[in-house]
Every structure is written in structure tokens, then in C-alpha cells.
PDB file of C-alpha atoms in Angstrom:
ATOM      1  CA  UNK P   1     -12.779  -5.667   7.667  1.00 95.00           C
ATOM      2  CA  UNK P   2      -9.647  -3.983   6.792  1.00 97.00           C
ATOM      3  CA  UNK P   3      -8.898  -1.090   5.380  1.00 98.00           C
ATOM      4  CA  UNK P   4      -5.290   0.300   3.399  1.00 98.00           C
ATOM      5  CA  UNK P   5      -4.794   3.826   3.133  1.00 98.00           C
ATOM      6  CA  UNK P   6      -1.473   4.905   0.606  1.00 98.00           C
ATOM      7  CA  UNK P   7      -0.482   8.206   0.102  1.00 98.00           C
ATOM      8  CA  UNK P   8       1.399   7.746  -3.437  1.00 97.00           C
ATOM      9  CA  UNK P   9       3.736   9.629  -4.495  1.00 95.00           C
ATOM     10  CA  UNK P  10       6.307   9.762  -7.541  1.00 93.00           C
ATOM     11  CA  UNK P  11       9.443   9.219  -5.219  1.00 94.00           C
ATOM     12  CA  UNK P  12       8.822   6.315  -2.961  1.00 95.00           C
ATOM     13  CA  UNK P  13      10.497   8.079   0.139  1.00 96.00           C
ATOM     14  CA  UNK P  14       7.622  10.187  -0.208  1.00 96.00           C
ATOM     15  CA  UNK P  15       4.938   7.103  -0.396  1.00 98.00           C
ATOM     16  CA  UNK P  16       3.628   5.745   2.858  1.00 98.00           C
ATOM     17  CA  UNK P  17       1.092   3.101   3.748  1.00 98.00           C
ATOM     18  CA  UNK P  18      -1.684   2.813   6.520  1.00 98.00           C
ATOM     19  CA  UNK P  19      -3.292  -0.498   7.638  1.00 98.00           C
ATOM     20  CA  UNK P  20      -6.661  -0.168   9.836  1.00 98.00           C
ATOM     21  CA  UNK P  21      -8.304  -3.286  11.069  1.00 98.00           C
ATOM     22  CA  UNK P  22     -11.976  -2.580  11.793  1.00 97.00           C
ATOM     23  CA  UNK P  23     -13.859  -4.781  14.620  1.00 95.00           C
ATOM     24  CA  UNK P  24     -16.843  -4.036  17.430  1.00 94.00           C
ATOM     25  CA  UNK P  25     -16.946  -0.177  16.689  1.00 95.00           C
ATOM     26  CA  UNK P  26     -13.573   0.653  17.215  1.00 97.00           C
ATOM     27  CA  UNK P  27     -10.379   0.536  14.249  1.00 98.00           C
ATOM     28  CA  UNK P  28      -7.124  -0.659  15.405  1.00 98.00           C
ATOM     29  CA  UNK P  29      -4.127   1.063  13.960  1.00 98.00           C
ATOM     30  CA  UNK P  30      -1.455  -0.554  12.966  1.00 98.00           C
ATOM     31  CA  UNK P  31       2.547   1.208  12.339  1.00 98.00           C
ATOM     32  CA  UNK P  32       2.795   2.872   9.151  1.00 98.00           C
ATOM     33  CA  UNK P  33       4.782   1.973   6.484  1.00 98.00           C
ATOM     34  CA  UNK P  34       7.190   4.611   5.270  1.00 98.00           C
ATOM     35  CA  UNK P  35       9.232   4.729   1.783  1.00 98.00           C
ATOM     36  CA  UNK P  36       7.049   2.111   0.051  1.00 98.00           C
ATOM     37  CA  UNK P  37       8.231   0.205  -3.110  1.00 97.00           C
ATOM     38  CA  UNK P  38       5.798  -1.244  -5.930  1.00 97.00           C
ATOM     39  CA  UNK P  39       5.992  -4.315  -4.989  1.00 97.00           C
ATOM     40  CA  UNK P  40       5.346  -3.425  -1.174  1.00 97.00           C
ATOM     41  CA  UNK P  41       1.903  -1.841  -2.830  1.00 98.00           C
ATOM     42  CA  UNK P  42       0.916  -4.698  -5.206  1.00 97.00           C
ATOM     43  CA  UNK P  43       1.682  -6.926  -2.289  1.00 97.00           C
ATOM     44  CA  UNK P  44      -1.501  -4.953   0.173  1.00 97.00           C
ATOM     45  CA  UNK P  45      -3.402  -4.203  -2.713  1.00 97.00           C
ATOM     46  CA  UNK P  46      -3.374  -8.004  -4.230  1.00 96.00           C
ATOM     47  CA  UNK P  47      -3.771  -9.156  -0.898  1.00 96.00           C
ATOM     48  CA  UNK P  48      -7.168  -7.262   0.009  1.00 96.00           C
ATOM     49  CA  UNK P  49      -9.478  -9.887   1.217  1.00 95.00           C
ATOM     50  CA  UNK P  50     -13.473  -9.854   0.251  1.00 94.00           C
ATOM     51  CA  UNK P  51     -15.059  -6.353   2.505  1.00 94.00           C
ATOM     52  CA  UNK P  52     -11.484  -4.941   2.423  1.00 97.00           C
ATOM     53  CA  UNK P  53     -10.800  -1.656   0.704  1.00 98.00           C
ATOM     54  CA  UNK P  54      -8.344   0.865   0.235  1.00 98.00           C
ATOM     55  CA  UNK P  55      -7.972   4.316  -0.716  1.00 98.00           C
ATOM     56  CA  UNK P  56      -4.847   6.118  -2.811  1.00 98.00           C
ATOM     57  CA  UNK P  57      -4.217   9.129  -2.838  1.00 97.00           C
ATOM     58  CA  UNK P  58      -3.278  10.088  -6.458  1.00 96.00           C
ATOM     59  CA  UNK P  59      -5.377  10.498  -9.677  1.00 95.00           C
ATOM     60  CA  UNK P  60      -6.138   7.417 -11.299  1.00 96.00           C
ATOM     61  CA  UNK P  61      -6.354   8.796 -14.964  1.00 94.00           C
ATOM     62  CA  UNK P  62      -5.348  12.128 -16.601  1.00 93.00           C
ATOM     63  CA  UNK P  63      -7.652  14.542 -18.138  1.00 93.00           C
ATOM     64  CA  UNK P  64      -9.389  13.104 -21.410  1.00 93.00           C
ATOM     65  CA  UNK P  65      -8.990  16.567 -23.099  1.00 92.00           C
ATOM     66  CA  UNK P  66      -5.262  16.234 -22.207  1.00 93.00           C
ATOM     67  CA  UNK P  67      -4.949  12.749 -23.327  1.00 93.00           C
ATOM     68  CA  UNK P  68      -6.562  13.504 -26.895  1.00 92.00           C
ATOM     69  CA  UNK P  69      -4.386  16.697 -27.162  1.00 92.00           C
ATOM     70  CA  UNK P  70      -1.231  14.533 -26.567  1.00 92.00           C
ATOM     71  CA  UNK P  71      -2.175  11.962 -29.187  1.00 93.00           C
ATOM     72  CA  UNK P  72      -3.166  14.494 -31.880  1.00 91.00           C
ATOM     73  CA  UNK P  73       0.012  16.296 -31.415  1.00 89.00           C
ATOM     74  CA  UNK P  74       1.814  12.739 -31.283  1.00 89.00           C
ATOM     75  CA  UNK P  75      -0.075  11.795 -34.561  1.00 93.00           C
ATOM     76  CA  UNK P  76       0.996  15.765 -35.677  1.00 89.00           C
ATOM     77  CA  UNK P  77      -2.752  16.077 -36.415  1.00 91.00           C
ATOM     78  CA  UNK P  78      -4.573  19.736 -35.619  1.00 89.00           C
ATOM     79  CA  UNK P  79      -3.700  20.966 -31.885  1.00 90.00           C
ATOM     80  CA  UNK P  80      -6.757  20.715 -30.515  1.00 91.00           C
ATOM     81  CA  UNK P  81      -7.125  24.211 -28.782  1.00 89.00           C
ATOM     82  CA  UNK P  82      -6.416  25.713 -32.229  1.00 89.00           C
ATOM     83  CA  UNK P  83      -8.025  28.748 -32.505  1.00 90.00           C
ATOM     84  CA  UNK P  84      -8.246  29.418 -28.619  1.00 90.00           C
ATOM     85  CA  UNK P  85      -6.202  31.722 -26.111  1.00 92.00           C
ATOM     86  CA  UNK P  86      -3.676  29.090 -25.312  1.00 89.00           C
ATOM     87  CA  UNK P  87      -3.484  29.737 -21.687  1.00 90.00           C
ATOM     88  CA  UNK P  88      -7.663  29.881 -21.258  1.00 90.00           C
ATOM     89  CA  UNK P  89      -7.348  26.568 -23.205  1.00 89.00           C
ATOM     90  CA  UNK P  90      -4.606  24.596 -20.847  1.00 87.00           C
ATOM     91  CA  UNK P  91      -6.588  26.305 -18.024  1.00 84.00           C
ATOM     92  CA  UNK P  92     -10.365  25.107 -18.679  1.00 84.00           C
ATOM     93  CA  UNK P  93      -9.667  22.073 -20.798  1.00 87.00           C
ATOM     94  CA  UNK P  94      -6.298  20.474 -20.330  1.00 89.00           C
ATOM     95  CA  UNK P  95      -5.309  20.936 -16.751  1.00 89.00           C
ATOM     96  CA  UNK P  96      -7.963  19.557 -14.959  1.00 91.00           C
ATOM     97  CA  UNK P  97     -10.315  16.287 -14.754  1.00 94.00           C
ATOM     98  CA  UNK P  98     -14.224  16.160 -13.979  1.00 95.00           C
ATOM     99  CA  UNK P  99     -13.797  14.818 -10.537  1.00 96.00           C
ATOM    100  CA  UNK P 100     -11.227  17.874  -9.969  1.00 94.00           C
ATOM    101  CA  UNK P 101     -13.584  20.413 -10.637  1.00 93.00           C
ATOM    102  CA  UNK P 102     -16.431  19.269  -8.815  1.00 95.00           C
ATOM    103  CA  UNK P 103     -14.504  18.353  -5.500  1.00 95.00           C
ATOM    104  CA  UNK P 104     -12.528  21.942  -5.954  1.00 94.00           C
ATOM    105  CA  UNK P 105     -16.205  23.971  -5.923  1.00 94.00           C
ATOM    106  CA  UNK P 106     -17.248  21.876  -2.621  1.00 94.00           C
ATOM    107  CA  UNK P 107     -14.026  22.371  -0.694  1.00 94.00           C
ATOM    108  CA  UNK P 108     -13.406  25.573  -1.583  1.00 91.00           C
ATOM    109  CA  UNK P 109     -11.641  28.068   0.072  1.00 89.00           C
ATOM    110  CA  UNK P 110      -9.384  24.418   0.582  1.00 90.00           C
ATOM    111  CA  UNK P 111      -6.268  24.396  -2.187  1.00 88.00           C
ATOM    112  CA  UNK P 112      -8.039  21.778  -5.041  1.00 86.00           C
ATOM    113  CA  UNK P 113      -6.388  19.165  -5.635  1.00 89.00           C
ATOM    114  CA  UNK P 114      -3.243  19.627  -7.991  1.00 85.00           C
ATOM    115  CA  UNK P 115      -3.681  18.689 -11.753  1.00 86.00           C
ATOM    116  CA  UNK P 116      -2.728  15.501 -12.716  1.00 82.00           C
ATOM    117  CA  UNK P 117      -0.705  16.923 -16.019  1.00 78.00           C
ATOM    118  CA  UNK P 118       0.839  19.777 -14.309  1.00 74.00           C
ATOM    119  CA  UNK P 119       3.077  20.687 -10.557  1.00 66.00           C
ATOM    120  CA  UNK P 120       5.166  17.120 -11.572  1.00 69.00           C
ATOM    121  CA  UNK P 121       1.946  14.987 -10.683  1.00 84.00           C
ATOM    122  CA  UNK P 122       1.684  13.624 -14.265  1.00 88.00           C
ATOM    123  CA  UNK P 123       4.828  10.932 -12.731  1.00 88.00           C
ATOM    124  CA  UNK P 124       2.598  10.444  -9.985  1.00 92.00           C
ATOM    125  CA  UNK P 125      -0.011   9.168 -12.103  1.00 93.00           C
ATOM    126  CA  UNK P 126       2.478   7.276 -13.977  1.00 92.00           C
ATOM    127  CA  UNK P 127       3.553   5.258 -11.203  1.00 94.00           C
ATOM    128  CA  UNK P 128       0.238   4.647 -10.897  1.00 96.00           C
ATOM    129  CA  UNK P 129      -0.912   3.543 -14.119  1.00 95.00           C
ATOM    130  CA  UNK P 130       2.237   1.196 -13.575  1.00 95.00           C
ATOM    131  CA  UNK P 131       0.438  -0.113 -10.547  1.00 96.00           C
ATOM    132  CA  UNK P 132      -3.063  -0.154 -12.112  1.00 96.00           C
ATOM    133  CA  UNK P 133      -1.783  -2.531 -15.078  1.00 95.00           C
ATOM    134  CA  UNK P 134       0.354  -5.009 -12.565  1.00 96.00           C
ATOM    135  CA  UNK P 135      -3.157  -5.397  -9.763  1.00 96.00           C
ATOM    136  CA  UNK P 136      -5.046  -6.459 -13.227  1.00 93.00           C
ATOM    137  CA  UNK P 137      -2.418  -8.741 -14.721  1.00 93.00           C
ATOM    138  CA  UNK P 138      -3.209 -10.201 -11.400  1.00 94.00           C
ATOM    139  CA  UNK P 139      -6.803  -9.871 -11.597  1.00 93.00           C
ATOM    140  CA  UNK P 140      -7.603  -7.034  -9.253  1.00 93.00           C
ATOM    141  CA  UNK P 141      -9.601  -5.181 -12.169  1.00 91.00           C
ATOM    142  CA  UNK P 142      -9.696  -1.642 -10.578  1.00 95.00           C
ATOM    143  CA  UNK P 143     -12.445   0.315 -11.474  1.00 96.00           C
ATOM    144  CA  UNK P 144     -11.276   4.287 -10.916  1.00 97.00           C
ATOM    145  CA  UNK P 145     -14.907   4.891 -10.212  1.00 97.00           C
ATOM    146  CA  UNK P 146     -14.176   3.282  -7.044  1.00 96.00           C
ATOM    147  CA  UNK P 147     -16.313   0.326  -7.681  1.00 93.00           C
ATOM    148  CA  UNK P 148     -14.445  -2.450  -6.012  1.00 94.00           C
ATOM    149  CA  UNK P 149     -11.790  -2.715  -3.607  1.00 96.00           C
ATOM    150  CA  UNK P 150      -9.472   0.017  -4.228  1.00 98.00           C
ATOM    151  CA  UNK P 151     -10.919   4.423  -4.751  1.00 98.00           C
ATOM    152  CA  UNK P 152      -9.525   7.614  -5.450  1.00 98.00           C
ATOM    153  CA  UNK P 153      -9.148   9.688  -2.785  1.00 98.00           C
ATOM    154  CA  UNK P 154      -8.106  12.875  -0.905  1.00 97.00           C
ATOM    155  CA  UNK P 155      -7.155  12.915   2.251  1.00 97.00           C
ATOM    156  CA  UNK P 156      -7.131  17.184   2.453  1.00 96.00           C
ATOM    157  CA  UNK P 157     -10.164  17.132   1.490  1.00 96.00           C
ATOM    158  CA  UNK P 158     -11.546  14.135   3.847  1.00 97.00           C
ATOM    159  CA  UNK P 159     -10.441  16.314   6.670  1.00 96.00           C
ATOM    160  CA  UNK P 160     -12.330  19.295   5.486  1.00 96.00           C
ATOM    161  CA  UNK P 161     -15.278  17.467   5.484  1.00 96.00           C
ATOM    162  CA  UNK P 162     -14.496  16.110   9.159  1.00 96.00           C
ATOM    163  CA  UNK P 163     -13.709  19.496  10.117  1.00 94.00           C
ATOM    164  CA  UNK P 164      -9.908  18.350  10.850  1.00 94.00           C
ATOM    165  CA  UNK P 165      -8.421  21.254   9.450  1.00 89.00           C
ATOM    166  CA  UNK P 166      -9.133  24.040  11.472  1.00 83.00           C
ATOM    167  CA  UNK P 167      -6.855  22.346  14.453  1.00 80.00           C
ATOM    168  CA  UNK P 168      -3.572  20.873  14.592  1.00 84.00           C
ATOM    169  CA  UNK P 169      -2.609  17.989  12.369  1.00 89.00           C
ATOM    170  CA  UNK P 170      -1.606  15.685  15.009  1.00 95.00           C
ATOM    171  CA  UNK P 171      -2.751  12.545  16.374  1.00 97.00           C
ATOM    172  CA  UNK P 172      -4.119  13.828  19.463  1.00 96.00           C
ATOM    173  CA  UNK P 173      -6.198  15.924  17.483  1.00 96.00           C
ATOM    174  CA  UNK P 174      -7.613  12.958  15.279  1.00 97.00           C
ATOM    175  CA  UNK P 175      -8.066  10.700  18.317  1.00 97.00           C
ATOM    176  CA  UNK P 176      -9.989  13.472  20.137  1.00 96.00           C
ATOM    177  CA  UNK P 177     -12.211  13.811  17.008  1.00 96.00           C
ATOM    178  CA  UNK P 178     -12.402   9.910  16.796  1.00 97.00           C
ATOM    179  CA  UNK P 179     -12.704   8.164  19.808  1.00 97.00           C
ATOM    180  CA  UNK P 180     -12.909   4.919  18.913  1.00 97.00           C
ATOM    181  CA  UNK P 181      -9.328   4.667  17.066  1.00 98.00           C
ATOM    182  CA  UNK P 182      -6.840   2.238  19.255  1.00 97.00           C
ATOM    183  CA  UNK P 183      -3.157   3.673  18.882  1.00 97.00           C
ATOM    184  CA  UNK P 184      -0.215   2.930  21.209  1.00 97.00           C
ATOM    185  CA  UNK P 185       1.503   6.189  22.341  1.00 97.00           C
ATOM    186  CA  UNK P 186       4.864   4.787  19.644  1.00 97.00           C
ATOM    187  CA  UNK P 187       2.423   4.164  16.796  1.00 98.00           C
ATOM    188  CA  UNK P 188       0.999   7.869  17.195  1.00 98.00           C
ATOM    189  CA  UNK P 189       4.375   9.284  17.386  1.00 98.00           C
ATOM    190  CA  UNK P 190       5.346   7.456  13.952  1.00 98.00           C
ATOM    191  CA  UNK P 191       2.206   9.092  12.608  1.00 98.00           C
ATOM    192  CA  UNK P 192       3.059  12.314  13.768  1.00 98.00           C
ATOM    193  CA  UNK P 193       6.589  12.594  12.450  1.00 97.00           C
ATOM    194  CA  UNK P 194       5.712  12.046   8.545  1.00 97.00           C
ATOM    195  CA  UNK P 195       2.806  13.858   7.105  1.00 96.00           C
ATOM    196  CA  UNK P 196       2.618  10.896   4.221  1.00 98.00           C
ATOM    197  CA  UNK P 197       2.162   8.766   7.340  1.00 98.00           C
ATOM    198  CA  UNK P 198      -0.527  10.864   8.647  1.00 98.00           C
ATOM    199  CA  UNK P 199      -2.342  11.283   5.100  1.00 98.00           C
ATOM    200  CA  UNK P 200      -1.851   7.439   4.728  1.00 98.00           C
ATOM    201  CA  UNK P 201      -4.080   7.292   7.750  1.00 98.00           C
ATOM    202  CA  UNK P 202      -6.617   9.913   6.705  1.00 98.00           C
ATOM    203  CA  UNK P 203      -6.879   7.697   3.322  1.00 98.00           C
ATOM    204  CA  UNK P 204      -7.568   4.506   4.918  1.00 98.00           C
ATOM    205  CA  UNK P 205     -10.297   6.111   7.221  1.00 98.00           C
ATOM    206  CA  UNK P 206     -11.864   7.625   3.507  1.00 98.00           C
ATOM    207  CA  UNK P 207     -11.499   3.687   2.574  1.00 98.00           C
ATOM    208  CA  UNK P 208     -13.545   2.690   5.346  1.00 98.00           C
ATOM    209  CA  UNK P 209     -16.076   5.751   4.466  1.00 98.00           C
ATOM    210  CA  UNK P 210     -16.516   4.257   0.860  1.00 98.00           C
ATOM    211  CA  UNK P 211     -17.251   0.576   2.390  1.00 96.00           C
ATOM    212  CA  UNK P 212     -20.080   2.473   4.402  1.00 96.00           C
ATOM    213  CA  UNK P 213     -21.822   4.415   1.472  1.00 96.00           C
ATOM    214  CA  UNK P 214     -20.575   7.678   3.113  1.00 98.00           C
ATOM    215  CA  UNK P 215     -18.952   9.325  -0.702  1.00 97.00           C
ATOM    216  CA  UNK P 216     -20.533  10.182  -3.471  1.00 94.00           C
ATOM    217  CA  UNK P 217     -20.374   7.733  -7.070  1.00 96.00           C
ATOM    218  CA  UNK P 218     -20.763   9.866 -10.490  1.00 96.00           C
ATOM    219  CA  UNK P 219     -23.871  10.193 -11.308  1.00 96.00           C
ATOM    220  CA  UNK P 220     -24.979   9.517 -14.847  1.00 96.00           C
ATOM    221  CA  UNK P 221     -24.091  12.442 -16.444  1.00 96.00           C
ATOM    222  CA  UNK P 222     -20.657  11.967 -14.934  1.00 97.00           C
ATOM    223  CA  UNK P 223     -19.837   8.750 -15.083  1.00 96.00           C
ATOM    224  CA  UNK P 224     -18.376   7.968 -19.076  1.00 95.00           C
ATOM    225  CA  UNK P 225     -15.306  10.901 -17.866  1.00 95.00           C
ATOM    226  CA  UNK P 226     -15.042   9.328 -14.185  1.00 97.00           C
ATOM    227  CA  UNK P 227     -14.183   5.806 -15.960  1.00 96.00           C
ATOM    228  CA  UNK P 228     -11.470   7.370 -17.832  1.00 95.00           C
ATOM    229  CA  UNK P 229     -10.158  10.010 -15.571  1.00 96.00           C
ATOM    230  CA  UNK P 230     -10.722   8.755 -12.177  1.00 97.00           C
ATOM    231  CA  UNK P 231     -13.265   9.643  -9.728  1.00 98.00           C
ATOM    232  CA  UNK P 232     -11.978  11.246  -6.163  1.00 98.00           C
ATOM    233  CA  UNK P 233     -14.168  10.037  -3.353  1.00 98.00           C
ATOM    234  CA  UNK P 234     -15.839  12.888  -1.195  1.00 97.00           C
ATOM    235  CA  UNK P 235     -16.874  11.942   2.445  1.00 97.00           C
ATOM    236  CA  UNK P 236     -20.432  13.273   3.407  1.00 97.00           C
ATOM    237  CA  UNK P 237     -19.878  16.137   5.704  1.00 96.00           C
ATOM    238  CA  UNK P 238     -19.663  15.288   9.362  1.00 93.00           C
ATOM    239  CA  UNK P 239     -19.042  11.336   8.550  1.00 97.00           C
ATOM    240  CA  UNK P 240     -16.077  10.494  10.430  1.00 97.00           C
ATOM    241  CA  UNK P 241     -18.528   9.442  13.575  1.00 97.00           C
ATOM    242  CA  UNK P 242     -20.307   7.296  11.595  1.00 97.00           C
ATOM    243  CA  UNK P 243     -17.152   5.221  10.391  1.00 97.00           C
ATOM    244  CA  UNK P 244     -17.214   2.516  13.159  1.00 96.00           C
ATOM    245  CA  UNK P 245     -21.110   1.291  13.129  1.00 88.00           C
ATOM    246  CA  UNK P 246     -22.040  -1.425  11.065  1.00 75.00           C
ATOM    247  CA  UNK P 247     -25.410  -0.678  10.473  1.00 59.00           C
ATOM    248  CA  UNK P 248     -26.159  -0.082   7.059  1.00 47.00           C
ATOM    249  CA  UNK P 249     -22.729  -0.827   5.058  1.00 50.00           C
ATOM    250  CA  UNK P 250     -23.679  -0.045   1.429  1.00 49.00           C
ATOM    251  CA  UNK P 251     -23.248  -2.294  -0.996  1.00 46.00           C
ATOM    252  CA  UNK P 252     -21.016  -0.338  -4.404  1.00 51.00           C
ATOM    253  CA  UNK P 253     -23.206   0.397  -6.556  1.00 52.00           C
ATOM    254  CA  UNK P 254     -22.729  -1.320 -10.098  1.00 44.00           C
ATOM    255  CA  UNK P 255     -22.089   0.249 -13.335  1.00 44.00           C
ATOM    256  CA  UNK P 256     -25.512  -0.035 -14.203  1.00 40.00           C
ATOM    257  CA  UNK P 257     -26.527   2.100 -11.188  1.00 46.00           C
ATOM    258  CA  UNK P 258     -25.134   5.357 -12.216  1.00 43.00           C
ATOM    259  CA  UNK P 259     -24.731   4.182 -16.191  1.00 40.00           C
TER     260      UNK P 259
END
């Protein structure tokens, strides 16, 4: 299989891509791709092949609360936080989604991951939503629960769980902690000298944990907000050394799973 790792970003000199071809327990890499355009995205993501999957770092939706409040303001209807301290209110209810909160309490002391309204990522996830509509016109339906070939996910917080960020974030570091990644002394080096490279790479290798059944789907409480909102997927503590076997690749779970 192969996996496609992007680290998005509102200014494409900022977005980089990460192609890892998996095959007998070990996970070639391949050069990255720096300053990607749309159509340098579409082109991977329309491209992925049956087993293939890829992981993007960026929110796939933006809060519901956030998106009501817009629209009732837009339809100059009743703010919704009306009555309410305004900052508690942009602060519990507007700033951040249901997958944010939950992967924020299981990383933490790790920085959550920034709102998608707020810090300029609300372009981010308009880029996005750009790319989202163009991969369906196509008819790659992405689900942002991850079901299907393309997740949410976060490559800070994949290395937390891998225990990669204690260390160095180099590639010596992530070939000592995973052995069985091929990279030619010129490809590491590429990796090395751009940190959207690097996190490219670190979303790819959550791509391949997804594929295995090694993140965690919304549940059924969770699960109406995480098909709205995005859903960011988590890597089971410890994972990484699992990444290359082929014994037991999950199958996604359907809607009705966790419906």
C-alpha cells in the first residue's frame, strides 16, 4: 500500500507532501514535496489507489457552535451567546471542535491543537473545504470521520504518542525509533531542512496507523459533531512499531459501527 502524508497550510510555501510506499515490513520513503499547489493535492489525493490512505494535517470542519453563530449573525437573528460572558462564550463554545477537546485532555501538557476559527487557521480550513468539494466533484466522497481514504490528523500529537518528542526532531532520531524506514542519506537531509517536510512524514506514518486500526473512530455519542467538524486521528500509544506488520489490518469501520 501507499500512504500520503500533507501538512496543509493556508500559504502553499508552507504546504508539503510525503509519499510512503509500504512492502515486506519495511516503508520506503520517497523525496518530499515542498510548496504544494491544489492541483498538486487533488492530483495524490484523486489518485489514491484501493488500501491507500492519507492523512492532512488541518481541520476538516469548523466548530458547529461557530458555524451556527456565524449564520445567525449573517441572518441578524439573536447572537447566540446572548446573555453569556462573551469571552467564557468564544472560549467554551466557539473556539474549539469535539475532536479538539478530547485530543487536547490526552496530550496534555503538549500545546492542543490550534482552533480552527482563531490564530489565522480558519484560511487553513478554507483551503481545505476548497479541496474537500473538488476530491468529491471527482468522486472521492471524504468522510472527515476518517472513514475512507483520506483522515484528520496531527502529526504533534502522533509523535507524543510515539514518544518522538522528548528528542531531537531529526531524521536520525525517527529512523532510530523506526527501523524499518528506507531513506537515502539526500532524502533525509530534504526532510530535515523543512519542518512541513518532516510533519508531512509524521502524517503519512499516522495514515498508515489508521489503515492498521491503530486510532481511535468517535464513538456514538461523538460521532453526529465528528461528521460535521472533523475528527483528528489519535495513534494508540506506543504504535509506531506496529506500523510495518500486516497482521491484522482493520477494516474502517462503517457509519453504522459507531452510529
Amino acid at each position: 500500500m501507499r500512504t500520503v502524508g500533507i501538512d496543509l497550510s493556508a500559504d502553499r510555501s508552507k504546504t508539503a507532501m510525503s509519499v510512503l510506499e509500504w512492502k515486506d515490513g519495511v516503508a520506503e520513503v520517497g523525496p518530499p514535496a515542498l510548496k504544494c499547489t491544489d492541483d498538486t493535492l487533488i492530483d495524490q489525493l484523486a489518485g489514491l489507489r484501493p488500501g491507500d490512505r492519507a492523512g492532512v494535517d488541518t481541520p476538516f470542519g469548523w466548530p458547529a457552535e461557530f458555524v451556527r453563530a456565524v449564520g445567525a449573525h449573517l441572518a441578524e437573528g439573536p447572537w447566540p451567546g446572548r446573555g453569556q460572558d462573551s469571552e467564557r462564550y468564544r472560549k467554551d463554545h466557539l473556539r474549539y471542535r469535539l475532536t479538539d477537546r478530547i485530543v487536547r485532555d490526552q496530550i496534555y501538557p503538549v500545546s492542543a491543537p490550534l482552533p480552527a476559527p482563531f490564530d489565522r487557521i480558519g484560511a487553513m480550513v478554507a483551503r481545505w473545504a476548497h479541496l474537500e468539494d473538488e476530491l468529491n466533484r471527482r468522486g472521492v466522497r471524504v468522510d472527515r470521520t476518517g472513514r475512507g481514504p483520506i483522515a484528520e490528523v496531527y502529526p504533534k500529537a502522533s509523535r507524543h504518542r510515539w514518544g518522538l518528542l522528548g528528542g531531537p526532531r531529526t531524521m536520525d532520531a525517527l529512523l532510530a525509533a523506526a527501523p524499518w524506514l528506507r531513506c537515502d542519506t539526500p532524502t533525509a537531509r530534504a526532510y530535515d531542512a523543512s519542518e512541513h517536510a518532516f510533519d508531512a512524514l509524521v502524517c503519512s506514518l499516522t495514515a498508515r496507523a489508521v489503515a492498521r486500526g491503530l486510532t481511535t473512530y468517535p464513538d456514538a455519542s461523538e460521532a453526529g459533531d465528528a461528521r460535521i467538524e472533523g475528527w483528528i486521528h489519535l495513534p494508540e500509544p506506543g504504535s509506531l512499531a506496529l506500523l510495518p506488520s500486516q497482521d491484522g489490518v482493520a477494516t474502517t469501520p462503517s457509519a453504522t459501527d459507531t452510529a
